[in-house]
């Protein structure tokens, strides 16, 4: 419950007689008043994105099952700052929980970008095998060493597609000099440089206005985000490049997490991981179904020969360079799921 919703509830409640009040206080608002652990969850996504919808449900379930002891407030839509800001806040403990793309987290934990290697995964079956398997475990281990806790189930962002206001991207040559926004992450910049584009690192909080004012021509994101963040209002074309899979690690501040009693940690863990699985289903369904809606809103879609884009990356030495950066061991874990990449 947001602060204003709670205030509204209390105003309404105070108008009731004592008897009705007592019986109406069995809901979550009664618990929220005296929560022993008041916590903040933050994300860069709109409130209507499945990640925040499922997170809100989880927060309510946690409040209830903990008997009102754990009250997690949900702050969507960069309300607490850009990803860069929120990452430092979750490290300092100003935010308790934060969902962040592994690729952006790689500014702190280098190996966390490994799932974003261009065209590594061909479908969700490979993605979940890797991320719920050894690759995810390897990355979570590295995150743990950086003072953050990553929950077992990574949340889905999706396979990313390129949008543009200037021209459709149909072949690798169309990206030559193309001004494209990428999130703040060395892997993203490196990949679009290898594709000969002109990438600009911009936090998601600034993407809509950067596209609107044409600071950049295009950006890349899964359809669920193009839809829920209304990027279709400032873009004309969408190319199904599926150039990488991206997910959100559910992060907790390590010190806060250690201080939380074990029984409460178990309740939080259970509901957060269940919400992640529900969110994966929602996002997959959304990504498969919104194309029609986005066409009505004016986006023109095209498919591409992804092998051609992958060939360009290979020729530019992209796979060789990143294998050297991650090291042969981490690369071998990735290739166990993706097949040989070089
Ligand atoms: O910044 C983006 O483009 C987004 C919303 O997809 C991520 O968080 C990586």
Short mmCIF file of C-alpha atoms and ligand atoms in Angstrom, two decimals:
data_model
loop_
_atom_site.label_atom_id
_atom_site.label_comp_id
_atom_site.label_asym_id
_atom_site.label_seq_id
_atom_site.Cartn_x
_atom_site.Cartn_y
_atom_site.Cartn_z
CA UNK A 1 0.00 0.00 0.00
CA UNK A 2 1.41 3.41 -0.92
CA UNK A 3 1.65 6.11 1.69
CA UNK A 4 -1.21 8.10 0.15
CA UNK A 5 -3.39 5.02 -0.17
CA UNK A 6 -2.76 4.25 3.46
CA UNK A 7 -3.63 7.80 4.46
CA UNK A 8 -6.83 7.50 2.49
CA UNK A 9 -7.63 4.22 4.17
CA UNK A 10 -7.10 5.73 7.60
CA UNK A 11 -9.28 8.73 6.80
CA UNK A 12 -12.01 6.41 5.67
CA UNK A 13 -11.44 4.15 8.63
CA UNK A 14 -11.66 6.94 11.18
CA UNK A 15 -15.15 7.73 9.95
CA UNK A 16 -16.28 4.25 10.87
CA UNK A 17 -17.61 3.21 14.22
CA UNK A 18 -15.28 1.33 16.51
CA UNK A 19 -17.02 -1.98 15.80
CA UNK A 20 -16.79 -1.73 12.03
CA UNK A 21 -13.26 -0.45 12.35
CA UNK A 22 -12.16 -3.51 14.30
CA UNK A 23 -13.58 -5.86 11.71
CA UNK A 24 -12.15 -3.88 8.79
CA UNK A 25 -8.65 -3.86 10.25
CA UNK A 26 -7.96 -7.48 9.40
CA UNK A 27 -6.63 -6.44 5.98
CA UNK A 28 -3.02 -5.62 5.13
CA UNK A 29 -3.33 -1.94 6.08
CA UNK A 30 -3.63 -2.90 9.73
CA UNK A 31 -0.34 -4.81 9.56
CA UNK A 32 1.49 -2.07 7.67
CA UNK A 33 1.15 0.41 10.50
CA UNK A 34 3.53 -1.27 12.87
CA UNK A 35 5.80 -3.27 10.60
CA UNK A 36 9.02 -4.18 12.32
CA UNK A 37 10.91 -4.25 8.99
CA UNK A 38 9.90 -1.48 6.64
CA UNK A 39 11.73 -1.95 3.38
CA UNK A 40 12.06 -0.36 -0.02
CA UNK A 41 12.00 -2.10 -3.38
CA UNK A 42 12.89 -0.04 -6.46
CA UNK A 43 12.88 -0.61 -10.21
CA UNK A 44 13.32 1.31 -13.44
CA UNK A 45 10.18 -0.12 -15.06
CA UNK A 46 6.68 1.36 -15.34
CA UNK A 47 4.19 0.33 -12.65
CA UNK A 48 2.12 -1.61 -15.22
CA UNK A 49 5.03 -3.81 -16.34
CA UNK A 50 4.54 -7.41 -15.08
CA UNK A 51 7.68 -7.12 -12.95
CA UNK A 52 6.10 -4.44 -10.77
CA UNK A 53 2.64 -6.01 -10.86
CA UNK A 54 4.03 -9.34 -9.58
CA UNK A 55 6.31 -7.55 -7.11
CA UNK A 56 3.33 -5.73 -5.58
CA UNK A 57 1.50 -9.03 -5.19
CA UNK A 58 4.57 -10.56 -3.56
CA UNK A 59 4.91 -7.61 -1.16
CA UNK A 60 1.30 -8.07 -0.08
CA UNK A 61 1.77 -11.82 0.40
CA UNK A 62 4.94 -11.21 2.44
CA UNK A 63 3.18 -8.65 4.65
CA UNK A 64 0.41 -11.12 5.31
CA UNK A 65 2.47 -14.26 5.86
CA UNK A 66 4.93 -12.43 8.12
CA UNK A 67 2.01 -11.34 10.29
CA UNK A 68 2.71 -7.71 9.43
CA UNK A 69 6.39 -7.82 10.36
CA UNK A 70 7.80 -7.21 6.86
CA UNK A 71 6.38 -4.33 4.84
CA UNK A 72 8.04 -3.84 1.45
CA UNK A 73 7.10 -0.60 -0.28
CA UNK A 74 7.28 -0.74 -4.09
CA UNK A 75 8.83 2.20 -5.97
CA UNK A 76 8.53 1.65 -9.74
CA UNK A 77 9.45 3.88 -12.68
CA UNK A 78 12.78 5.30 -11.46
CA UNK A 79 11.01 7.12 -8.62
CA UNK A 80 14.14 6.73 -6.50
CA UNK A 81 16.56 7.65 -9.30
CA UNK A 82 18.23 6.20 -12.39
CA UNK A 83 19.68 2.67 -12.44
CA UNK A 84 23.11 4.13 -11.70
CA UNK A 85 21.71 5.97 -8.64
CA UNK A 86 19.67 2.97 -7.46
CA UNK A 87 22.68 0.65 -7.73
CA UNK A 88 24.63 2.85 -5.33
CA UNK A 89 21.59 3.11 -3.06
CA UNK A 90 21.15 -0.66 -2.78
CA UNK A 91 24.88 -0.94 -2.02
CA UNK A 92 24.68 1.66 0.76
CA UNK A 93 21.43 0.27 2.16
CA UNK A 94 19.28 3.30 1.27
CA UNK A 95 17.25 0.83 -0.83
CA UNK A 96 16.75 -2.73 0.44
CA UNK A 97 15.75 -4.50 -2.78
CA UNK A 98 16.40 -3.59 -6.41
CA UNK A 99 15.91 -5.34 -9.75
CA UNK A 100 18.76 -4.65 -12.16
CA UNK A 101 19.83 -5.99 -15.54
CA UNK A 102 22.93 -8.15 -15.18
CA UNK A 103 24.49 -6.14 -17.98
CA UNK A 104 24.25 -2.92 -15.97
CA UNK A 105 25.29 -4.70 -12.78
CA UNK A 106 28.48 -5.62 -14.66
CA UNK A 107 29.82 -2.14 -13.91
CA UNK A 108 30.26 -3.59 -10.40
CA UNK A 109 30.38 -7.36 -11.07
CA UNK A 110 32.00 -7.84 -14.51
CA UNK A 111 30.81 -11.42 -15.18
CA UNK A 112 27.16 -10.41 -14.62
CA UNK A 113 26.84 -9.28 -18.25
CA UNK A 114 27.68 -12.70 -19.67
CA UNK A 115 24.09 -13.67 -20.54
CA UNK A 116 23.93 -10.64 -22.86
CA UNK A 117 26.59 -11.85 -25.29
CA UNK A 118 25.12 -11.22 -28.73
CA UNK A 119 22.98 -14.03 -30.16
CA UNK A 120 24.17 -16.48 -27.49
CA UNK A 121 20.75 -17.92 -26.62
CA UNK A 122 18.35 -19.01 -29.32
CA UNK A 123 15.25 -19.49 -27.18
CA UNK A 124 13.84 -19.42 -23.64
CA UNK A 125 14.57 -23.08 -23.11
CA UNK A 126 18.29 -22.32 -23.34
CA UNK A 127 17.90 -19.15 -21.27
CA UNK A 128 16.25 -20.78 -18.26
CA UNK A 129 18.49 -23.84 -18.41
CA UNK A 130 21.50 -21.52 -18.18
CA UNK A 131 20.18 -18.96 -15.71
CA UNK A 132 18.53 -21.48 -13.36
CA UNK A 133 21.56 -23.71 -13.85
CA UNK A 134 25.33 -23.32 -13.64
CA UNK A 135 25.65 -19.99 -15.46
CA UNK A 136 23.22 -18.24 -13.09
CA UNK A 137 24.89 -19.86 -10.08
CA UNK A 138 28.30 -18.65 -11.26
CA UNK A 139 27.03 -15.07 -11.64
CA UNK A 140 25.19 -15.10 -8.28
CA UNK A 141 28.40 -16.24 -6.61
CA UNK A 142 30.23 -13.22 -8.03
CA UNK A 143 27.38 -10.88 -6.98
CA UNK A 144 27.60 -12.27 -3.43
CA UNK A 145 31.27 -11.30 -3.25
CA UNK A 146 30.31 -7.70 -4.01
CA UNK A 147 28.17 -7.36 -0.86
CA UNK A 148 24.82 -7.90 -2.59
CA UNK A 149 22.55 -10.93 -2.50
CA UNK A 150 20.99 -12.15 -5.76
CA UNK A 151 17.87 -14.28 -5.39
CA UNK A 152 17.90 -17.63 -7.19
CA UNK A 153 15.33 -16.87 -9.86
CA UNK A 154 16.27 -14.12 -12.29
CA UNK A 155 13.28 -12.12 -13.59
CA UNK A 156 12.64 -11.88 -17.32
CA UNK A 157 13.25 -8.74 -19.34
CA UNK A 158 13.24 -10.57 -22.65
CA UNK A 159 14.87 -10.88 -26.06
CA UNK A 160 15.71 -7.41 -27.28
CA UNK A 161 14.60 -5.78 -30.54
CA UNK A 162 15.90 -2.62 -32.22
CA UNK A 163 13.52 0.31 -32.76
CA UNK A 164 14.17 3.44 -34.78
CA UNK A 165 12.55 6.75 -35.71
CA UNK A 166 14.59 7.21 -38.90
CA UNK A 167 14.67 3.95 -40.87
CA UNK A 168 14.07 0.23 -40.48
CA UNK A 169 17.12 -1.87 -39.59
CA UNK A 170 16.98 -4.78 -42.02
CA UNK A 171 20.64 -5.73 -42.43
CA UNK A 172 23.91 -5.12 -40.55
CA UNK A 173 24.88 -2.23 -42.89
CA UNK A 174 21.80 -0.28 -41.72
CA UNK A 175 23.47 0.09 -38.33
CA UNK A 176 26.49 1.94 -39.77
CA UNK A 177 26.67 5.22 -37.84
CA UNK A 178 23.17 4.61 -36.42
CA UNK A 179 22.71 6.67 -33.27
CA UNK A 180 21.36 4.19 -30.77
CA UNK A 181 20.76 4.48 -27.05
CA UNK A 182 22.19 1.62 -25.03
CA UNK A 183 21.99 1.09 -21.25
CA UNK A 184 25.05 2.00 -19.19
CA UNK A 185 27.15 -1.13 -19.67
CA UNK A 186 30.49 -1.88 -21.35
CA UNK A 187 29.05 -4.97 -23.09
CA UNK A 188 26.24 -3.02 -24.72
CA UNK A 189 28.57 -0.30 -25.96
CA UNK A 190 31.11 -2.82 -27.22
CA UNK A 191 28.49 -4.83 -29.07
CA UNK A 192 26.97 -1.90 -30.93
CA UNK A 193 30.43 -0.54 -31.74
CA UNK A 194 31.29 -3.95 -33.18
CA UNK A 195 28.13 -3.63 -35.29
CA UNK A 196 29.53 -0.26 -36.49
CA UNK A 197 26.70 1.75 -34.89
CA UNK A 198 27.17 4.86 -32.79
CA UNK A 199 25.97 3.88 -29.28
CA UNK A 200 25.24 6.39 -26.50
CA UNK A 201 25.02 5.20 -22.87
CA UNK A 202 21.81 6.56 -21.37
CA UNK A 203 19.91 5.40 -18.28
CA UNK A 204 16.36 4.15 -18.92
CA UNK A 205 14.94 7.10 -16.97
CA UNK A 206 16.08 9.36 -19.86
CA UNK A 207 15.24 7.14 -22.83
CA UNK A 208 11.79 8.44 -23.72
CA UNK A 209 12.96 12.05 -23.84
CA UNK A 210 16.21 11.16 -25.65
CA UNK A 211 14.13 9.53 -28.39
CA UNK A 212 11.56 12.31 -28.42
CA UNK A 213 14.17 15.04 -28.81
CA UNK A 214 16.11 12.88 -31.31
CA UNK A 215 19.32 12.93 -29.32
CA UNK A 216 19.36 9.34 -30.57
CA UNK A 217 17.53 7.71 -33.50
CA UNK A 218 16.83 4.42 -31.88
CA UNK A 219 17.05 2.09 -28.93
CA UNK A 220 16.67 -1.63 -28.26
CA UNK A 221 14.35 -3.33 -25.78
CA UNK A 222 11.90 -6.23 -25.54
CA UNK A 223 8.36 -5.57 -26.83
CA UNK A 224 6.94 -5.64 -23.29
CA UNK A 225 8.95 -2.50 -22.52
CA UNK A 226 8.32 -0.80 -25.86
CA UNK A 227 4.66 -1.25 -24.98
CA UNK A 228 4.52 -0.45 -21.24
CA UNK A 229 6.94 2.51 -21.43
CA UNK A 230 5.10 3.82 -24.52
CA UNK A 231 8.26 4.01 -26.62
CA UNK A 232 6.03 3.45 -29.68
CA UNK A 233 4.97 7.08 -29.31
CA UNK A 234 8.48 8.25 -30.25
CA UNK A 235 9.61 5.40 -32.59
CA UNK A 236 8.42 4.28 -36.05
CA UNK A 237 10.16 1.01 -36.86
CA UNK A 238 10.85 -2.18 -34.97
CA UNK A 239 13.25 -4.86 -36.21
CA UNK A 240 13.09 -8.34 -34.75
CA UNK A 241 16.80 -8.71 -34.15
CA UNK A 242 16.52 -10.81 -30.97
CA UNK A 243 20.15 -9.79 -30.51
CA UNK A 244 20.40 -10.70 -26.82
CA UNK A 245 18.46 -11.99 -23.87
CA UNK A 246 18.34 -9.74 -20.81
CA UNK A 247 17.03 -10.39 -17.30
CA UNK A 248 16.75 -8.61 -13.96
CA UNK A 249 18.58 -9.95 -10.93
CA UNK A 250 16.53 -9.43 -7.77
CA UNK A 251 19.14 -7.89 -5.48
CA UNK A 252 19.14 -7.31 -1.74
CA UNK A 253 21.52 -5.25 0.33
CA UNK A 254 23.76 -7.86 1.97
CA UNK A 255 23.92 -6.36 5.47
CA UNK A 256 20.17 -5.82 5.66
CA UNK A 257 19.59 -9.38 4.50
CA UNK A 258 21.90 -10.86 7.14
CA UNK A 259 20.13 -8.94 9.88
CA UNK A 260 16.70 -10.18 8.87
CA UNK A 261 15.63 -13.15 11.06
CA UNK A 262 15.86 -16.50 9.24
CA UNK A 263 12.10 -17.19 9.35
CA UNK A 264 11.40 -13.85 7.65
CA UNK A 265 14.15 -14.40 5.09
CA UNK A 266 12.46 -17.68 4.20
CA UNK A 267 9.09 -15.99 3.70
CA UNK A 268 10.57 -13.22 1.54
CA UNK A 269 12.60 -15.69 -0.53
CA UNK A 270 9.64 -17.95 -1.17
CA UNK A 271 7.34 -15.17 -2.40
CA UNK A 272 9.97 -13.34 -4.43
CA UNK A 273 11.09 -16.45 -6.30
CA UNK A 274 7.46 -17.46 -6.95
CA UNK A 275 6.75 -13.97 -8.26
CA UNK A 276 9.75 -14.23 -10.59
CA UNK A 277 8.34 -17.41 -12.14
CA UNK A 278 4.92 -15.80 -12.58
CA UNK A 279 6.54 -12.72 -14.11
CA UNK A 280 8.46 -14.88 -16.60
CA UNK A 281 5.16 -16.26 -17.86
CA UNK A 282 3.56 -12.82 -18.04
CA UNK A 283 6.46 -11.30 -19.97
CA UNK A 284 6.70 -14.17 -22.40
CA UNK A 285 3.00 -13.92 -23.10
CA UNK A 286 3.19 -10.15 -23.48
CA UNK A 287 6.20 -10.32 -25.79
CA UNK A 288 4.34 -12.84 -27.95
CA UNK A 289 1.10 -10.92 -28.12
CA UNK A 290 1.68 -7.16 -28.21
CA UNK A 291 2.92 -6.97 -31.79
CA UNK A 292 -0.63 -6.52 -33.07
CA UNK A 293 -1.29 -3.75 -30.57
CA UNK A 294 1.96 -1.99 -31.42
CA UNK A 295 1.12 -2.13 -35.14
CA UNK A 296 -2.15 -0.36 -34.40
CA UNK A 297 -0.16 2.28 -32.51
CA UNK A 298 1.86 2.86 -35.69
CA UNK A 299 5.02 0.75 -35.42
CA UNK A 300 6.19 -0.99 -38.61
CA UNK A 301 7.84 -4.36 -38.03
CA UNK A 302 10.43 -6.29 -40.00
CA UNK A 303 12.41 -9.45 -39.48
CA UNK A 304 16.16 -9.81 -40.12
CA UNK A 305 18.64 -12.53 -40.96
CA UNK A 306 20.21 -12.76 -37.52
CA UNK A 307 23.10 -14.87 -38.87
CA UNK A 308 24.31 -11.83 -40.82
CA UNK A 309 24.44 -9.69 -37.65
CA UNK A 310 26.16 -12.45 -35.76
CA UNK A 311 28.67 -12.74 -38.61
CA UNK A 312 29.48 -9.04 -38.30
CA UNK A 313 30.14 -9.45 -34.57
CA UNK A 314 32.36 -12.43 -35.22
CA UNK A 315 34.36 -10.62 -37.87
CA UNK A 316 34.86 -7.68 -35.52
CA UNK A 317 36.42 -10.03 -32.95
CA UNK A 318 33.55 -9.50 -30.51
CA UNK A 319 33.35 -13.09 -29.26
CA UNK A 320 37.12 -13.47 -28.98
CA UNK A 321 37.48 -10.22 -27.02
CA UNK A 322 34.73 -11.05 -24.54
CA UNK A 323 35.94 -14.60 -24.03
CA UNK A 324 39.29 -13.09 -22.99
CA UNK A 325 37.57 -10.62 -20.66
CA UNK A 326 35.38 -13.17 -18.85
CA UNK A 327 38.05 -15.85 -18.88
CA UNK A 328 37.91 -19.34 -20.36
CA UNK A 329 36.12 -20.87 -17.35
CA UNK A 330 33.09 -18.56 -17.36
CA UNK A 331 32.96 -18.73 -21.15
CA UNK A 332 32.87 -22.52 -21.02
CA UNK A 333 29.85 -22.37 -18.68
CA UNK A 334 28.06 -20.08 -21.15
CA UNK A 335 28.90 -22.33 -24.10
CA UNK A 336 27.63 -25.37 -22.20
CA UNK A 337 24.16 -23.90 -22.78
CA UNK A 338 24.57 -21.80 -25.93
CA UNK A 339 26.80 -24.08 -27.96
CA UNK A 340 30.10 -22.92 -29.45
CA UNK A 341 30.06 -19.15 -30.00
CA UNK A 342 33.37 -18.37 -31.69
O1 LIG B 1 17.38 0.15 -19.67
C1 LIG B 1 16.76 -0.66 -20.35
O2 LIG B 1 16.71 -0.59 -21.58
C2 LIG B 1 16.04 -1.79 -19.68
C3 LIG B 1 14.76 -1.26 -19.06
O3 LIG B 1 15.74 -2.79 -20.60
C4 LIG B 1 16.96 -2.34 -18.67
O4 LIG B 1 16.76 -2.20 -17.48
C5 LIG B 1 18.18 -3.01 -19.14
#
